[in-house]
Amino acid sequence: MARIIVVTSGKGGVGKTTSSAAIGIGLALKGHKVVLIDFDIGLRNLDLIMGCERRVVYDFVNVINGEATLNQALIKDKRVSSLSILPASQTRDKDALNKENVGKVLEELGKTFDYIICDSPAGIEAGAMMALYFADEAIVTTNPEVSSVRDSDRILGMLASRSRRAELGLEPIKEHLLLTRYSPKRVEEGEMLSVEDVVDILSIPLLGVIPESQSVLKASNAGEPVILDVESDAGKAYQDVIDRLLGETVEFRFLVAEKKGIFSRMFGG
């Protein structure tokens, strides 16, 4: 039975789609069958991050409306054969999704895939609520700033009360915290919340800390999920996230500012 994981946040621009792409391809590289679904109807971005935007013919809404089959709409990743992408529509309204039809699509995908990763829009509008409704697990993505963390706390309230699991009185959605764009140096300078601050406020288990890195932007622009950049700190941090998702105990990295040696301090390196 497929694990349905929603990647969500209260605030936009925190790296949800980047994280969805990295997690999807990371799980597929571990040998699992994975499908990535873009729930951001009208503002499609997942296909760009995955580098398959020119291959989109049919989308999620076409499938829901019976205008295409899942087989026609799913795009197989060229790098990892066990990974597929179901893109969002750029021309439809977010109200095009409804629980009955989305449920049918997820049920059908669950027959083939081990993991269904739902890339949610930010906030609590209809598309975001639809993405989290069917989830078994949620990766709550936030930056280490007060407004982002506060909005994430609101999302936790929605996960606890507005999901199918909450409606049916089932075991609650399993929650994970993913902290992105983290800079230990800026934490030391008082410009950012620390990991401990964020964990203390949200009170959910920490899944990963992704360091602030130019490699994330470069990878996104190239249509290559940053987890494939095995030399970058961000790529290594996402690899750690995958291992933790799969139940491994992995020490957290990139939490402490790098100390400069005496020559670096003297010569400004």
PDB file of N, CA and C in Angstrom, residues 182 184 209-216 226-227 229-241 253-256 258:
ATOM      1  N   TYR A 182      18.841  27.259   6.018  1.00  0.00           N
ATOM      2  CA  TYR A 182      19.389  27.466   7.355  1.00  0.00           C
ATOM      3  C   TYR A 182      20.833  27.951   7.268  1.00  0.00           C
ATOM      4  N   PRO A 184      23.826  28.769   9.933  1.00  0.00           N
ATOM      5  CA  PRO A 184      24.330  28.839  11.320  1.00  0.00           C
ATOM      6  C   PRO A 184      24.983  30.187  11.648  1.00  0.00           C
ATOM      7  N   VAL A 209      17.555  19.415   8.064  1.00  0.00           N
ATOM      8  CA  VAL A 209      17.946  20.825   8.044  1.00  0.00           C
ATOM      9  C   VAL A 209      18.740  21.041   6.757  1.00  0.00           C
ATOM     10  N   ILE A 210      18.193  21.854   5.865  1.00  0.00           N
ATOM     11  CA  ILE A 210      18.828  22.100   4.573  1.00  0.00           C
ATOM     12  C   ILE A 210      19.557  23.447   4.642  1.00  0.00           C
ATOM     13  N   PRO A 211      20.867  23.456   4.467  1.00  0.00           N
ATOM     14  CA  PRO A 211      21.604  24.709   4.579  1.00  0.00           C
ATOM     15  C   PRO A 211      21.324  25.668   3.425  1.00  0.00           C
ATOM     16  N   GLU A 212      21.428  26.954   3.714  1.00  0.00           N
ATOM     17  CA  GLU A 212      21.320  27.977   2.678  1.00  0.00           C
ATOM     18  C   GLU A 212      22.444  27.739   1.679  1.00  0.00           C
ATOM     19  N   SER A 213      22.095  27.652   0.392  1.00  0.00           N
ATOM     20  CA  SER A 213      23.104  27.259  -0.586  1.00  0.00           C
ATOM     21  C   SER A 213      22.739  27.745  -1.982  1.00  0.00           C
ATOM     22  N   GLN A 214      23.724  28.286  -2.691  1.00  0.00           N
ATOM     23  CA  GLN A 214      23.516  28.705  -4.081  1.00  0.00           C
ATOM     24  C   GLN A 214      23.249  27.505  -4.985  1.00  0.00           C
ATOM     25  N   SER A 215      23.679  26.333  -4.552  1.00  0.00           N
ATOM     26  CA  SER A 215      23.492  25.133  -5.380  1.00  0.00           C
ATOM     27  C   SER A 215      22.016  24.810  -5.585  1.00  0.00           C
ATOM     28  N   VAL A 216      21.158  25.216  -4.633  1.00  0.00           N
ATOM     29  CA  VAL A 216      19.713  24.965  -4.765  1.00  0.00           C
ATOM     30  C   VAL A 216      19.156  25.733  -5.959  1.00  0.00           C
ATOM     31  N   VAL A 226      18.308  19.169  -6.571  1.00  0.00           N
ATOM     32  CA  VAL A 226      19.607  19.426  -5.942  1.00  0.00           C
ATOM     33  C   VAL A 226      20.188  18.193  -5.259  1.00  0.00           C
ATOM     34  N   ILE A 227      19.365  17.207  -4.947  1.00  0.00           N
ATOM     35  CA  ILE A 227      19.876  15.984  -4.314  1.00  0.00           C
ATOM     36  C   ILE A 227      20.856  15.256  -5.236  1.00  0.00           C
ATOM     37  N   ASP A 229      23.165  16.753  -6.868  1.00  0.00           N
ATOM     38  CA  ASP A 229      24.454  17.425  -6.712  1.00  0.00           C
ATOM     39  C   ASP A 229      25.111  16.894  -5.443  1.00  0.00           C
ATOM     40  N   VAL A 230      25.788  15.777  -5.583  1.00  0.00           N
ATOM     41  CA  VAL A 230      26.302  15.055  -4.411  1.00  0.00           C
ATOM     42  C   VAL A 230      27.459  15.768  -3.726  1.00  0.00           C
ATOM     43  N   GLU A 231      28.013  16.795  -4.381  1.00  0.00           N
ATOM     44  CA  GLU A 231      29.118  17.553  -3.782  1.00  0.00           C
ATOM     45  C   GLU A 231      28.619  18.719  -2.929  1.00  0.00           C
ATOM     46  N   SER A 232      27.359  19.121  -3.106  1.00  0.00           N
ATOM     47  CA  SER A 232      26.848  20.290  -2.390  1.00  0.00           C
ATOM     48  C   SER A 232      26.337  19.906  -1.001  1.00  0.00           C
ATOM     49  N   ASP A 233      26.416  20.858  -0.064  1.00  0.00           N
ATOM     50  CA  ASP A 233      25.905  20.611   1.282  1.00  0.00           C
ATOM     51  C   ASP A 233      24.397  20.357   1.245  1.00  0.00           C
ATOM     52  N   ALA A 234      23.674  21.109   0.408  1.00  0.00           N
ATOM     53  CA  ALA A 234      22.221  20.928   0.313  1.00  0.00           C
ATOM     54  C   ALA A 234      21.884  19.539  -0.218  1.00  0.00           C
ATOM     55  N   GLY A 235      22.622  19.090  -1.219  1.00  0.00           N
ATOM     56  CA  GLY A 235      22.400  17.750  -1.768  1.00  0.00           C
ATOM     57  C   GLY A 235      22.634  16.672  -0.725  1.00  0.00           C
ATOM     58  N   LYS A 236      23.705  16.838   0.064  1.00  0.00           N
ATOM     59  CA  LYS A 236      24.007  15.871   1.124  1.00  0.00           C
ATOM     60  C   LYS A 236      22.923  15.890   2.205  1.00  0.00           C
ATOM     61  N   ALA A 237      22.415  17.085   2.534  1.00  0.00           N
ATOM     62  CA  ALA A 237      21.375  17.201   3.562  1.00  0.00           C
ATOM     63  C   ALA A 237      20.086  16.514   3.116  1.00  0.00           C
ATOM     64  N   TYR A 238      19.741  16.643   1.827  1.00  0.00           N
ATOM     65  CA  TYR A 238      18.542  15.958   1.322  1.00  0.00           C
ATOM     66  C   TYR A 238      18.737  14.438   1.304  1.00  0.00           C
ATOM     67  N   GLN A 239      19.952  13.991   1.037  1.00  0.00           N
ATOM     68  CA  GLN A 239      20.214  12.552   1.108  1.00  0.00           C
ATOM     69  C   GLN A 239      19.995  12.038   2.532  1.00  0.00           C
ATOM     70  N   ASP A 240      20.401  12.835   3.526  1.00  0.00           N
ATOM     71  CA  ASP A 240      20.153  12.469   4.921  1.00  0.00           C
ATOM     72  C   ASP A 240      18.651  12.388   5.215  1.00  0.00           C
ATOM     73  N   VAL A 241      17.885  13.319   4.633  1.00  0.00           N
ATOM     74  CA  VAL A 241      16.418  13.326   4.809  1.00  0.00           C
ATOM     75  C   VAL A 241      15.829  12.010   4.321  1.00  0.00           C
ATOM     76  N   ARG A 253      23.729  17.347  10.133  1.00  0.00           N
ATOM     77  CA  ARG A 253      24.921  18.084   9.716  1.00  0.00           C
ATOM     78  C   ARG A 253      24.575  19.543   9.413  1.00  0.00           C
ATOM     79  N   PHE A 254      25.601  20.348   9.217  1.00  0.00           N
ATOM     80  CA  PHE A 254      25.463  21.744   8.772  1.00  0.00           C
ATOM     81  C   PHE A 254      24.704  22.619   9.774  1.00  0.00           C
ATOM     82  N   LEU A 255      24.832  22.299  11.060  1.00  0.00           N
ATOM     83  CA  LEU A 255      24.137  23.070  12.100  1.00  0.00           C
ATOM     84  C   LEU A 255      25.036  24.092  12.774  1.00  0.00           C
ATOM     85  N   VAL A 256      26.348  23.995  12.516  1.00  0.00           N
ATOM     86  CA  VAL A 256      27.302  24.867  13.196  1.00  0.00           C
ATOM     87  C   VAL A 256      28.069  25.674  12.149  1.00  0.00           C
ATOM     88  N   GLU A 258      30.931  27.347  10.146  1.00  0.00           N
ATOM     89  CA  GLU A 258      32.301  26.903   9.899  1.00  0.00           C
ATOM     90  C   GLU A 258      33.274  27.912  10.493  1.00  0.00           C
TER      91      GLU A 258
END
